[in-house]
PDB file with one MODEL, atoms N, CA, C and O in Angstrom:
MODEL        1
ATOM      1  N   UNK A   1      79.113  56.315 109.045  1.00  0.00           N
ATOM      2  CA  UNK A   1      80.389  56.745 109.609  1.00  0.00           C
ATOM      3  C   UNK A   1      81.440  56.812 108.503  1.00  0.00           C
ATOM      4  O   UNK A   1      81.429  56.010 107.570  1.00  0.00           O
ATOM      5  N   UNK A   2      82.337  57.770 108.621  1.00  0.00           N
ATOM      6  CA  UNK A   2      83.376  57.967 107.610  1.00  0.00           C
ATOM      7  C   UNK A   2      84.377  56.814 107.627  1.00  0.00           C
ATOM      8  O   UNK A   2      84.655  56.231 108.674  1.00  0.00           O
ATOM      9  N   UNK A   3      84.903  56.502 106.467  1.00  0.00           N
ATOM     10  CA  UNK A   3      85.855  55.395 106.345  1.00  0.00           C
ATOM     11  C   UNK A   3      87.298  55.856 106.158  1.00  0.00           C
ATOM     12  O   UNK A   3      88.229  55.140 106.528  1.00  0.00           O
ATOM     13  N   UNK A   4      87.489  57.029 105.594  1.00  0.00           N
ATOM     14  CA  UNK A   4      88.839  57.504 105.309  1.00  0.00           C
ATOM     15  C   UNK A   4      89.477  58.112 106.549  1.00  0.00           C
ATOM     16  O   UNK A   4      88.805  58.706 107.392  1.00  0.00           O
ATOM     17  N   UNK A   5      90.786  57.947 106.636  1.00  0.00           N
ATOM     18  CA  UNK A   5      91.527  58.491 107.769  1.00  0.00           C
ATOM     19  C   UNK A   5      91.373  60.006 107.873  1.00  0.00           C
ATOM     20  O   UNK A   5      91.190  60.553 108.961  1.00  0.00           O
ATOM     21  N   UNK A   6      91.449  60.667 106.730  1.00  0.00           N
ATOM     22  CA  UNK A   6      91.365  62.127 106.725  1.00  0.00           C
ATOM     23  C   UNK A   6      89.979  62.595 107.169  1.00  0.00           C
ATOM     24  O   UNK A   6      89.856  63.622 107.836  1.00  0.00           O
ATOM     25  N   UNK A   7      88.929  61.842 106.800  1.00  0.00           N
ATOM     26  CA  UNK A   7      87.568  62.200 107.196  1.00  0.00           C
ATOM     27  C   UNK A   7      87.386  62.016 108.699  1.00  0.00           C
ATOM     28  O   UNK A   7      86.715  62.815 109.353  1.00  0.00           O
ATOM     29  N   UNK A   8      87.993  60.954 109.245  1.00  0.00           N
ATOM     30  CA  UNK A   8      87.913  60.731 110.701  1.00  0.00           C
ATOM     31  C   UNK A   8      88.633  61.851 111.453  1.00  0.00           C
ATOM     32  O   UNK A   8      88.156  62.328 112.483  1.00  0.00           O
ATOM     33  N   UNK A   9      89.780  62.261 110.927  1.00  0.00           N
ATOM     34  CA  UNK A   9      90.535  63.349 111.544  1.00  0.00           C
ATOM     35  C   UNK A   9      89.736  64.651 111.480  1.00  0.00           C
ATOM     36  O   UNK A   9      89.706  65.418 112.442  1.00  0.00           O
ATOM     37  N   UNK A  10      89.090  64.891 110.336  1.00  0.00           N
ATOM     38  CA  UNK A  10      88.279  66.099 110.164  1.00  0.00           C
ATOM     39  C   UNK A  10      87.144  66.125 111.185  1.00  0.00           C
ATOM     40  O   UNK A  10      86.832  67.177 111.743  1.00  0.00           O
ATOM     41  N   UNK A  11      86.525  64.960 111.432  1.00  0.00           N
ATOM     42  CA  UNK A  11      85.446  64.867 112.420  1.00  0.00           C
ATOM     43  C   UNK A  11      85.969  65.227 113.806  1.00  0.00           C
ATOM     44  O   UNK A  11      85.329  65.974 114.546  1.00  0.00           O
ATOM     45  N   UNK A  12      87.140  64.690 114.150  1.00  0.00           N
ATOM     46  CA  UNK A  12      87.734  64.989 115.464  1.00  0.00           C
ATOM     47  C   UNK A  12      88.063  66.476 115.587  1.00  0.00           C
ATOM     48  O   UNK A  12      87.785  67.098 116.612  1.00  0.00           O
ATOM     49  N   UNK A  13      88.654  67.036 114.541  1.00  0.00           N
ATOM     50  CA  UNK A  13      89.045  68.449 114.555  1.00  0.00           C
ATOM     51  C   UNK A  13      87.816  69.354 114.649  1.00  0.00           C
ATOM     52  O   UNK A  13      87.814  70.337 115.390  1.00  0.00           O
ATOM     53  N   UNK A  14      86.773  69.011 113.892  1.00  0.00           N
ATOM     54  CA  UNK A  14      85.549  69.821 113.925  1.00  0.00           C
ATOM     55  C   UNK A  14      84.912  69.810 115.307  1.00  0.00           C
ATOM     56  O   UNK A  14      84.431  70.840 115.779  1.00  0.00           O
ATOM     57  N   UNK A  15      84.908  68.663 115.951  1.00  0.00           N
ATOM     58  CA  UNK A  15      84.327  68.557 117.295  1.00  0.00           C
ATOM     59  C   UNK A  15      85.118  69.402 118.291  1.00  0.00           C
ATOM     60  O   UNK A  15      84.536  70.082 119.137  1.00  0.00           O
ATOM     61  N   UNK A  16      86.437  69.358 118.188  1.00  0.00           N
ATOM     62  CA  UNK A  16      87.285  70.148 119.082  1.00  0.00           C
ATOM     63  C   UNK A  16      87.027  71.637 118.877  1.00  0.00           C
ATOM     64  O   UNK A  16      86.926  72.392 119.844  1.00  0.00           O
ATOM     65  N   UNK A  17      86.919  72.060 117.612  1.00  0.00           N
ATOM     66  CA  UNK A  17      86.662  73.468 117.314  1.00  0.00           C
ATOM     67  C   UNK A  17      85.280  73.894 117.795  1.00  0.00           C
ATOM     68  O   UNK A  17      85.100  75.003 118.297  1.00  0.00           O
ATOM     69  N   UNK A  18      84.302  72.994 117.635  1.00  0.00           N
ATOM     70  CA  UNK A  18      82.942  73.295 118.072  1.00  0.00           C
ATOM     71  C   UNK A  18      82.905  73.534 119.579  1.00  0.00           C
ATOM     72  O   UNK A  18      82.275  74.482 120.049  1.00  0.00           O
ATOM     73  N   UNK A  19      83.581  72.670 120.331  1.00  0.00           N
ATOM     74  CA  UNK A  19      83.608  72.817 121.784  1.00  0.00           C
ATOM     75  C   UNK A  19      84.319  74.104 122.198  1.00  0.00           C
ATOM     76  O   UNK A  19      83.882  74.793 123.120  1.00  0.00           O
ATOM     77  N   UNK A  20      85.418  74.421 121.509  1.00  0.00           N
ATOM     78  CA  UNK A  20      86.157  75.648 121.824  1.00  0.00           C
ATOM     79  C   UNK A  20      85.300  76.871 121.535  1.00  0.00           C
ATOM     80  O   UNK A  20      85.261  77.808 122.331  1.00  0.00           O
ATOM     81  N   UNK A  21      84.610  76.863 120.389  1.00  0.00           N
ATOM     82  CA  UNK A  21      83.747  77.986 120.020  1.00  0.00           C
ATOM     83  C   UNK A  21      82.614  78.156 121.025  1.00  0.00           C
ATOM     84  O   UNK A  21      82.305  79.275 121.433  1.00  0.00           O
ATOM     85  N   UNK A  22      81.993  77.038 121.428  1.00  0.00           N
ATOM     86  CA  UNK A  22      80.898  77.104 122.402  1.00  0.00           C
ATOM     87  C   UNK A  22      81.384  77.671 123.734  1.00  0.00           C
ATOM     88  O   UNK A  22      80.701  78.487 124.355  1.00  0.00           O
ATOM     89  N   UNK A  23      82.572  77.234 124.170  1.00  0.00           N
ATOM     90  CA  UNK A  23      83.137  77.711 125.430  1.00  0.00           C
ATOM     91  C   UNK A  23      83.383  79.217 125.374  1.00  0.00           C
ATOM     92  O   UNK A  23      83.017  79.947 126.295  1.00  0.00           O
ATOM     93  N   UNK A  24      84.005  79.677 124.289  1.00  0.00           N
ATOM     94  CA  UNK A  24      84.321  81.103 124.169  1.00  0.00           C
ATOM     95  C   UNK A  24      83.049  81.945 124.066  1.00  0.00           C
ATOM     96  O   UNK A  24      82.973  83.025 124.651  1.00  0.00           O
ATOM     97  N   UNK A  25      82.055  81.459 123.328  1.00  0.00           N
ATOM     98  CA  UNK A  25      80.805  82.202 123.174  1.00  0.00           C
ATOM     99  C   UNK A  25      80.068  82.268 124.507  1.00  0.00           C
ATOM    100  O   UNK A  25      79.522  83.313 124.863  1.00  0.00           O
ATOM    101  N   UNK A  26      80.050  81.169 125.242  1.00  0.00           N
ATOM    102  CA  UNK A  26      79.364  81.124 126.538  1.00  0.00           C
ATOM    103  C   UNK A  26      80.060  82.046 127.537  1.00  0.00           C
ATOM    104  O   UNK A  26      79.401  82.754 128.298  1.00  0.00           O
ATOM    105  N   UNK A  27      81.389  82.034 127.533  1.00  0.00           N
ATOM    106  CA  UNK A  27      82.150  82.903 128.429  1.00  0.00           C
ATOM    107  C   UNK A  27      81.843  84.368 128.131  1.00  0.00           C
ATOM    108  O   UNK A  27      81.682  85.175 129.046  1.00  0.00           O
ATOM    109  N   UNK A  28      81.765  84.700 126.856  1.00  0.00           N
ATOM    110  CA  UNK A  28      81.450  86.074 126.454  1.00  0.00           C
ATOM    111  C   UNK A  28      80.059  86.468 126.932  1.00  0.00           C
ATOM    112  O   UNK A  28      79.864  87.570 127.444  1.00  0.00           O
ATOM    113  N   UNK A  29      79.085  85.562 126.764  1.00  0.00           N
ATOM    114  CA  UNK A  29      77.720  85.848 127.224  1.00  0.00           C
ATOM    115  C   UNK A  29      77.684  86.081 128.732  1.00  0.00           C
ATOM    116  O   UNK A  29      76.949  86.943 129.214  1.00  0.00           O
ATOM    117  N   UNK A  30      78.477  85.315 129.473  1.00  0.00           N
ATOM    118  CA  UNK A  30      78.545  85.479 130.924  1.00  0.00           C
ATOM    119  C   UNK A  30      79.093  86.854 131.284  1.00  0.00           C
ATOM    120  O   UNK A  30      78.583  87.517 132.187  1.00  0.00           O
ATOM    121  N   UNK A  31      80.139  87.280 130.571  1.00  0.00           N
ATOM    122  CA  UNK A  31      80.726  88.598 130.835  1.00  0.00           C
ATOM    123  C   UNK A  31      79.756  89.718 130.465  1.00  0.00           C
ATOM    124  O   UNK A  31      79.733  90.760 131.120  1.00  0.00           O
ATOM    125  N   UNK A  32      78.960  89.510 129.422  1.00  0.00           N
ATOM    126  CA  UNK A  32      77.958  90.509 129.032  1.00  0.00           C
ATOM    127  C   UNK A  32      76.925  90.651 130.144  1.00  0.00           C
ATOM    128  O   UNK A  32      76.529  91.766 130.484  1.00  0.00           O
ATOM    129  N   UNK A  33      76.486  89.525 130.713  1.00  0.00           N
ATOM    130  CA  UNK A  33      75.525  89.563 131.823  1.00  0.00           C
ATOM    131  C   UNK A  33      76.128  90.280 133.022  1.00  0.00           C
ATOM    132  O   UNK A  33      75.452  91.056 133.699  1.00  0.00           O
ATOM    133  N   UNK A  34      77.417  90.012 133.281  1.00  0.00           N
ATOM    134  CA  UNK A  34      78.108  90.660 134.393  1.00  0.00           C
ATOM    135  C   UNK A  34      78.186  92.168 134.169  1.00  0.00           C
ATOM    136  O   UNK A  34      78.034  92.951 135.107  1.00  0.00           O
ATOM    137  N   UNK A  35      78.423  92.567 132.923  1.00  0.00           N
ATOM    138  CA  UNK A  35      78.495  93.988 132.576  1.00  0.00           C
ATOM    139  C   UNK A  35      77.136  94.657 132.758  1.00  0.00           C
ATOM    140  O   UNK A  35      77.056  95.759 133.301  1.00  0.00           O
ATOM    141  N   UNK A  36      76.064  93.997 132.306  1.00  0.00           N
ATOM    142  CA  UNK A  36      74.722  94.569 132.444  1.00  0.00           C
ATOM    143  C   UNK A  36      74.305  94.700 133.897  1.00  0.00           C
ATOM    144  O   UNK A  36      73.498  95.565 134.237  1.00  0.00           O
ATOM    145  N   UNK A  37      74.854  93.842 134.762  1.00  0.00           N
ATOM    146  CA  UNK A  37      74.520  93.889 136.183  1.00  0.00           C
ATOM    147  C   UNK A  37      75.334  94.937 136.938  1.00  0.00           C
ATOM    148  O   UNK A  37      75.021  95.262 138.083  1.00  0.00           O
ATOM    149  N   UNK A  38      76.370  95.460 136.302  1.00  0.00           N
ATOM    150  CA  UNK A  38      77.253  96.431 136.956  1.00  0.00           C
ATOM    151  C   UNK A  38      76.521  97.748 137.200  1.00  0.00           C
ATOM    152  O   UNK A  38      75.744  98.212 136.365  1.00  0.00           O
ATOM    153  N   UNK A  39      76.787  98.335 138.362  1.00  0.00           N
ATOM    154  CA  UNK A  39      76.185  99.627 138.700  1.00  0.00           C
ATOM    155  C   UNK A  39      77.238 100.731 138.778  1.00  0.00           C
ATOM    156  O   UNK A  39      76.912 101.913 138.666  1.00  0.00           O
ATOM    157  N   UNK A  40      78.490 100.349 138.969  1.00  0.00           N
ATOM    158  CA  UNK A  40      79.589 101.304 139.072  1.00  0.00           C
ATOM    159  C   UNK A  40      80.168 101.568 137.681  1.00  0.00           C
ATOM    160  O   UNK A  40      80.503 100.632 136.955  1.00  0.00           O
ATOM    161  N   UNK A  41      80.283 102.840 137.316  1.00  0.00           N
ATOM    162  CA  UNK A  41      80.744 103.195 135.965  1.00  0.00           C
ATOM    163  C   UNK A  41      82.190 102.758 135.711  1.00  0.00           C
ATOM    164  O   UNK A  41      82.517 102.311 134.612  1.00  0.00           O
ATOM    165  N   UNK A  42      83.044 102.884 136.710  1.00  0.00           N
ATOM    166  CA  UNK A  42      84.452 102.507 136.545  1.00  0.00           C
ATOM    167  C   UNK A  42      84.562 101.001 136.280  1.00  0.00           C
ATOM    168  O   UNK A  42      85.279 100.564 135.379  1.00  0.00           O
ATOM    169  N   UNK A  43      83.843 100.228 137.079  1.00  0.00           N
ATOM    170  CA  UNK A  43      83.842  98.772 136.914  1.00  0.00           C
ATOM    171  C   UNK A  43      83.265  98.393 135.543  1.00  0.00           C
ATOM    172  O   UNK A  43      83.796  97.522 134.853  1.00  0.00           O
ATOM    173  N   UNK A  44      82.178  99.057 135.165  1.00  0.00           N
ATOM    174  CA  UNK A  44      81.520  98.779 133.886  1.00  0.00           C
ATOM    175  C   UNK A  44      82.443  99.111 132.713  1.00  0.00           C
ATOM    176  O   UNK A  44      82.462  98.394 131.713  1.00  0.00           O
ATOM    177  N   UNK A  45      83.200 100.191 132.835  1.00  0.00           N
ATOM    178  CA  UNK A  45      84.124 100.586 131.770  1.00  0.00           C
ATOM    179  C   UNK A  45      85.213  99.536 131.577  1.00  0.00           C
ATOM    180  O   UNK A  45      85.562  99.194 130.447  1.00  0.00           O
ATOM    181  N   UNK A  46      85.748  99.025 132.688  1.00  0.00           N
ATOM    182  CA  UNK A  46      86.770  97.975 132.616  1.00  0.00           C
ATOM    183  C   UNK A  46      86.193  96.707 131.988  1.00  0.00           C
ATOM    184  O   UNK A  46      86.822  96.082 131.134  1.00  0.00           O
ATOM    185  N   UNK A  47      84.997  96.340 132.420  1.00  0.00           N
ATOM    186  CA  UNK A  47      84.346  95.153 131.867  1.00  0.00           C
ATOM    187  C   UNK A  47      84.040  95.340 130.385  1.00  0.00           C
ATOM    188  O   UNK A  47      84.166  94.404 129.596  1.00  0.00           O
ATOM    189  N   UNK A  48      83.640  96.548 130.012  1.00  0.00           N
ATOM    190  CA  UNK A  48      83.309  96.816 128.607  1.00  0.00           C
ATOM    191  C   UNK A  48      84.520  96.581 127.707  1.00  0.00           C
ATOM    192  O   UNK A  48      84.392  96.009 126.625  1.00  0.00           O
ATOM    193  N   UNK A  49      85.700  97.025 128.158  1.00  0.00           N
ATOM    194  CA  UNK A  49      86.914  96.821 127.369  1.00  0.00           C
ATOM    195  C   UNK A  49      87.144  95.334 127.124  1.00  0.00           C
ATOM    196  O   UNK A  49      87.469  94.918 126.012  1.00  0.00           O
ATOM    197  N   UNK A  50      86.971  94.541 128.176  1.00  0.00           N
ATOM    198  CA  UNK A  50      87.188  93.091 128.073  1.00  0.00           C
ATOM    199  C   UNK A  50      86.138  92.448 127.158  1.00  0.00           C
ATOM    200  O   UNK A  50      86.474  91.638 126.294  1.00  0.00           O
ATOM    201  N   UNK A  51      84.875  92.814 127.354  1.00  0.00           N
ATOM    202  CA  UNK A  51      83.786  92.236 126.563  1.00  0.00           C
ATOM    203  C   UNK A  51      83.929  92.634 125.098  1.00  0.00           C
ATOM    204  O   UNK A  51      83.706  91.816 124.206  1.00  0.00           O
ATOM    205  N   UNK A  52      84.296  93.875 124.852  1.00  0.00           N
ATOM    206  CA  UNK A  52      84.478  94.355 123.487  1.00  0.00           C
ATOM    207  C   UNK A  52      85.548  93.536 122.766  1.00  0.00           C
ATOM    208  O   UNK A  52      85.374  93.149 121.610  1.00  0.00           O
ATOM    209  N   UNK A  53      86.636  93.281 123.449  1.00  0.00           N
ATOM    210  CA  UNK A  53      87.717  92.472 122.890  1.00  0.00           C
ATOM    211  C   UNK A  53      87.248  91.046 122.609  1.00  0.00           C
ATOM    212  O   UNK A  53      87.564  90.474 121.566  1.00  0.00           O
ATOM    213  N   UNK A  54      86.495  90.481 123.545  1.00  0.00           N
ATOM    214  CA  UNK A  54      85.984  89.112 123.374  1.00  0.00           C
ATOM    215  C   UNK A  54      85.051  89.019 122.162  1.00  0.00           C
ATOM    216  O   UNK A  54      85.120  88.069 121.383  1.00  0.00           O
ATOM    217  N   UNK A  55      84.183  90.018 122.019  1.00  0.00           N
ATOM    218  CA  UNK A  55      83.257  90.025 120.875  1.00  0.00           C
ATOM    219  C   UNK A  55      84.013  90.146 119.555  1.00  0.00           C
ATOM    220  O   UNK A  55      83.668  89.493 118.570  1.00  0.00           O
ATOM    221  N   UNK A  56      85.049  90.989 119.544  1.00  0.00           N
ATOM    222  CA  UNK A  56      85.852  91.141 118.329  1.00  0.00           C
ATOM    223  C   UNK A  56      86.532  89.830 117.949  1.00  0.00           C
ATOM    224  O   UNK A  56      86.599  89.473 116.773  1.00  0.00           O
ATOM    225  N   UNK A  57      87.032  89.119 118.950  1.00  0.00           N
ATOM    226  CA  UNK A  57      87.695  87.835 118.685  1.00  0.00           C
ATOM    227  C   UNK A  57      86.705  86.812 118.137  1.00  0.00           C
ATOM    228  O   UNK A  57      87.027  86.064 117.214  1.00  0.00           O
ATOM    229  N   UNK A  58      85.501  86.780 118.708  1.00  0.00           N
ATOM    230  CA  UNK A  58      84.481  85.848 118.210  1.00  0.00           C
ATOM    231  C   UNK A  58      84.109  86.171 116.768  1.00  0.00           C
ATOM    232  O   UNK A  58      83.913  85.269 115.953  1.00  0.00           O
ATOM    233  N   UNK A  59      84.014  87.446 116.461  1.00  0.00           N
ATOM    234  CA  UNK A  59      83.666  87.855 115.098  1.00  0.00           C
ATOM    235  C   UNK A  59      84.803  87.521 114.132  1.00  0.00           C
ATOM    236  O   UNK A  59      84.562  87.084 113.007  1.00  0.00           O
ATOM    237  N   UNK A  60      86.026  87.725 114.574  1.00  0.00           N
ATOM    238  CA  UNK A  60      87.187  87.442 113.729  1.00  0.00           C
ATOM    239  C   UNK A  60      87.255  85.956 113.371  1.00  0.00           C
ATOM    240  O   UNK A  60      87.647  85.592 112.263  1.00  0.00           O
ATOM    241  N   UNK A  61      86.871  85.107 114.321  1.00  0.00           N
ATOM    242  CA  UNK A  61      86.908  83.656 114.107  1.00  0.00           C
ATOM    243  C   UNK A  61      85.605  83.127 113.506  1.00  0.00           C
ATOM    244  O   UNK A  61      85.422  81.916 113.381  1.00  0.00           O
ATOM    245  N   UNK A  62      84.708  84.034 113.137  1.00  0.00           N
ATOM    246  CA  UNK A  62      83.413  83.671 112.547  1.00  0.00           C
ATOM    247  C   UNK A  62      82.547  82.808 113.452  1.00  0.00           C
ATOM    248  O   UNK A  62      81.741  82.015 112.965  1.00  0.00           O
ATOM    249  N   UNK A  63      82.704  82.954 114.760  1.00  0.00           N
ATOM    250  CA  UNK A  63      81.810  82.274 115.692  1.00  0.00           C
ATOM    251  C   UNK A  63      80.486  83.019 115.703  1.00  0.00           C
ATOM    252  O   UNK A  63      79.415  82.413 115.742  1.00  0.00           O
ATOM    253  N   UNK A  64      80.577  84.361 115.668  1.00  0.00           N
ATOM    254  CA  UNK A  64      79.392  85.196 115.492  1.00  0.00           C
ATOM    255  C   UNK A  64      79.662  86.125 114.309  1.00  0.00           C
ATOM    256  O   UNK A  64      80.813  86.344 113.931  1.00  0.00           O
ATOM    257  N   UNK A  65      78.607  86.660 113.738  1.00  0.00           N
ATOM    258  CA  UNK A  65      78.751  87.562 112.592  1.00  0.00           C
ATOM    259  C   UNK A  65      79.322  88.898 113.062  1.00  0.00           C
ATOM    260  O   UNK A  65      79.061  89.333 114.183  1.00  0.00           O
ATOM    261  N   UNK A  66      80.101  89.544 112.199  1.00  0.00           N
ATOM    262  CA  UNK A  66      80.747  90.807 112.585  1.00  0.00           C
ATOM    263  C   UNK A  66      79.724  91.891 112.903  1.00  0.00           C
ATOM    264  O   UNK A  66      79.966  92.718 113.781  1.00  0.00           O
ATOM    265  N   UNK A  67      78.587  91.906 112.209  1.00  0.00           N
ATOM    266  CA  UNK A  67      77.562  92.906 112.503  1.00  0.00           C
ATOM    267  C   UNK A  67      76.906  92.635 113.850  1.00  0.00           C
ATOM    268  O   UNK A  67      76.552  93.567 114.572  1.00  0.00           O
ATOM    269  N   UNK A  68      76.743  91.351 114.187  1.00  0.00           N
ATOM    270  CA  UNK A  68      76.187  90.966 115.485  1.00  0.00           C
ATOM    271  C   UNK A  68      77.101  91.486 116.597  1.00  0.00           C
ATOM    272  O   UNK A  68      76.627  92.061 117.577  1.00  0.00           O
ATOM    273  N   UNK A  69      78.398  91.283 116.444  1.00  0.00           N
ATOM    274  CA  UNK A  69      79.367  91.770 117.427  1.00  0.00           C
ATOM    275  C   UNK A  69      79.307  93.293 117.524  1.00  0.00           C
ATOM    276  O   UNK A  69      79.339  93.856 118.619  1.00  0.00           O
ATOM    277  N   UNK A  70      79.222  93.944 116.387  1.00  0.00           N
ATOM    278  CA  UNK A  70      79.179  95.403 116.354  1.00  0.00           C
ATOM    279  C   UNK A  70      77.936  95.933 117.057  1.00  0.00           C
ATOM    280  O   UNK A  70      78.013  96.893 117.824  1.00  0.00           O
ATOM    281  N   UNK A  71      76.791  95.311 116.795  1.00  0.00           N
ATOM    282  CA  UNK A  71      75.548  95.736 117.434  1.00  0.00           C
ATOM    283  C   UNK A  71      75.609  95.557 118.947  1.00  0.00           C
ATOM    284  O   UNK A  71      75.176  96.429 119.700  1.00  0.00           O
ATOM    285  N   UNK A  72      76.142  94.435 119.380  1.00  0.00           N
ATOM    286  CA  UNK A  72      76.257  94.188 120.825  1.00  0.00           C
ATOM    287  C   UNK A  72      77.185  95.203 121.472  1.00  0.00           C
ATOM    288  O   UNK A  72      76.880  95.732 122.541  1.00  0.00           O
ATOM    289  N   UNK A  73      78.321  95.478 120.829  1.00  0.00           N
ATOM    290  CA  UNK A  73      79.265  96.455 121.374  1.00  0.00           C
ATOM    291  C   UNK A  73      78.619  97.836 121.468  1.00  0.00           C
ATOM    292  O   UNK A  73      78.815  98.557 122.446  1.00  0.00           O
ATOM    293  N   UNK A  74      77.855  98.193 120.453  1.00  0.00           N
ATOM    294  CA  UNK A  74      77.200  99.494 120.422  1.00  0.00           C
ATOM    295  C   UNK A  74      76.199  99.625 121.571  1.00  0.00           C
ATOM    296  O   UNK A  74      76.181 100.633 122.277  1.00  0.00           O
ATOM    297  N   UNK A  75      75.365  98.594 121.749  1.00  0.00           N
ATOM    298  CA  UNK A  75      74.375  98.627 122.826  1.00  0.00           C
ATOM    299  C   UNK A  75      75.038  98.686 124.192  1.00  0.00           C
ATOM    300  O   UNK A  75      74.589  99.415 125.078  1.00  0.00           O
ATOM    301  N   UNK A  76      76.109  97.915 124.359  1.00  0.00           N
ATOM    302  CA  UNK A  76      76.803  97.902 125.654  1.00  0.00           C
ATOM    303  C   UNK A  76      77.500  99.237 125.918  1.00  0.00           C
ATOM    304  O   UNK A  76      77.523  99.702 127.057  1.00  0.00           O
ATOM    305  N   UNK A  77      78.065  99.858 124.886  1.00  0.00           N
ATOM    306  CA  UNK A  77      78.716 101.155 125.034  1.00  0.00           C
ATOM    307  C   UNK A  77      77.672 102.207 125.451  1.00  0.00           C
ATOM    308  O   UNK A  77      77.941 103.068 126.288  1.00  0.00           O
ATOM    309  N   UNK A  78      76.496 102.116 124.858  1.00  0.00           N
ATOM    310  CA  UNK A  78      75.412 103.028 125.201  1.00  0.00           C
ATOM    311  C   UNK A  78      75.011 102.842 126.669  1.00  0.00           C
ATOM    312  O   UNK A  78      74.759 103.810 127.387  1.00  0.00           O
ATOM    313  N   UNK A  79      74.961 101.575 127.096  1.00  0.00           N
ATOM    314  CA  UNK A  79      74.603 101.258 128.479  1.00  0.00           C
ATOM    315  C   UNK A  79      75.652 101.816 129.444  1.00  0.00           C
ATOM    316  O   UNK A  79      75.304 102.416 130.461  1.00  0.00           O
ATOM    317  N   UNK A  80      76.931 101.620 129.129  1.00  0.00           N
ATOM    318  CA  UNK A  80      78.005 102.072 130.008  1.00  0.00           C
ATOM    319  C   UNK A  80      78.028 103.599 130.098  1.00  0.00           C
ATOM    320  O   UNK A  80      78.223 104.153 131.180  1.00  0.00           O
ATOM    321  N   UNK A  81      77.830 104.277 128.975  1.00  0.00           N
ATOM    322  CA  UNK A  81      77.865 105.742 128.996  1.00  0.00           C
ATOM    323  C   UNK A  81      76.666 106.328 129.730  1.00  0.00           C
ATOM    324  O   UNK A  81      76.730 107.462 130.204  1.00  0.00           O
ATOM    325  N   UNK A  82      75.576 105.576 129.830  1.00  0.00           N
ATOM    326  CA  UNK A  82      74.383 106.070 130.535  1.00  0.00           C
ATOM    327  C   UNK A  82      74.520 105.923 132.053  1.00  0.00           C
ATOM    328  O   UNK A  82      73.768 106.541 132.807  1.00  0.00           O
ATOM    329  N   UNK A  83      75.476 105.109 132.501  1.00  0.00           N
ATOM    330  CA  UNK A  83      75.666 104.941 133.951  1.00  0.00           C
ATOM    331  C   UNK A  83      76.163 106.241 134.567  1.00  0.00           C
ATOM    332  O   UNK A  83      76.908 107.001 133.948  1.00  0.00           O
ATOM    333  N   UNK A  84      75.731 106.475 135.796  1.00  0.00           N
ATOM    334  CA  UNK A  84      76.132 107.712 136.475  1.00  0.00           C
ATOM    335  C   UNK A  84      77.342 107.494 137.352  1.00  0.00           C
ATOM    336  O   UNK A  84      77.813 108.430 137.997  1.00  0.00           O
TER     337      UNK A  84
ENDMDL
END
């Protein structure tokens, strides 16, 4: 266990950030599942805008890699445009 005050604070801060990152990533995954389950194009388009923004935020904060976010957005955009 760390002995210095600054190291203890760093441990607390890292844990808080880890939990926040996990929450945001899980929420994004849930919205992606909701988007894939959508059958209505209008609803899917609205969800896509939200999911796209969420993925960009995760990539900006380095929770996921920027290419990973880009690939997911591309696949989801393809899915939404294929809906009738």
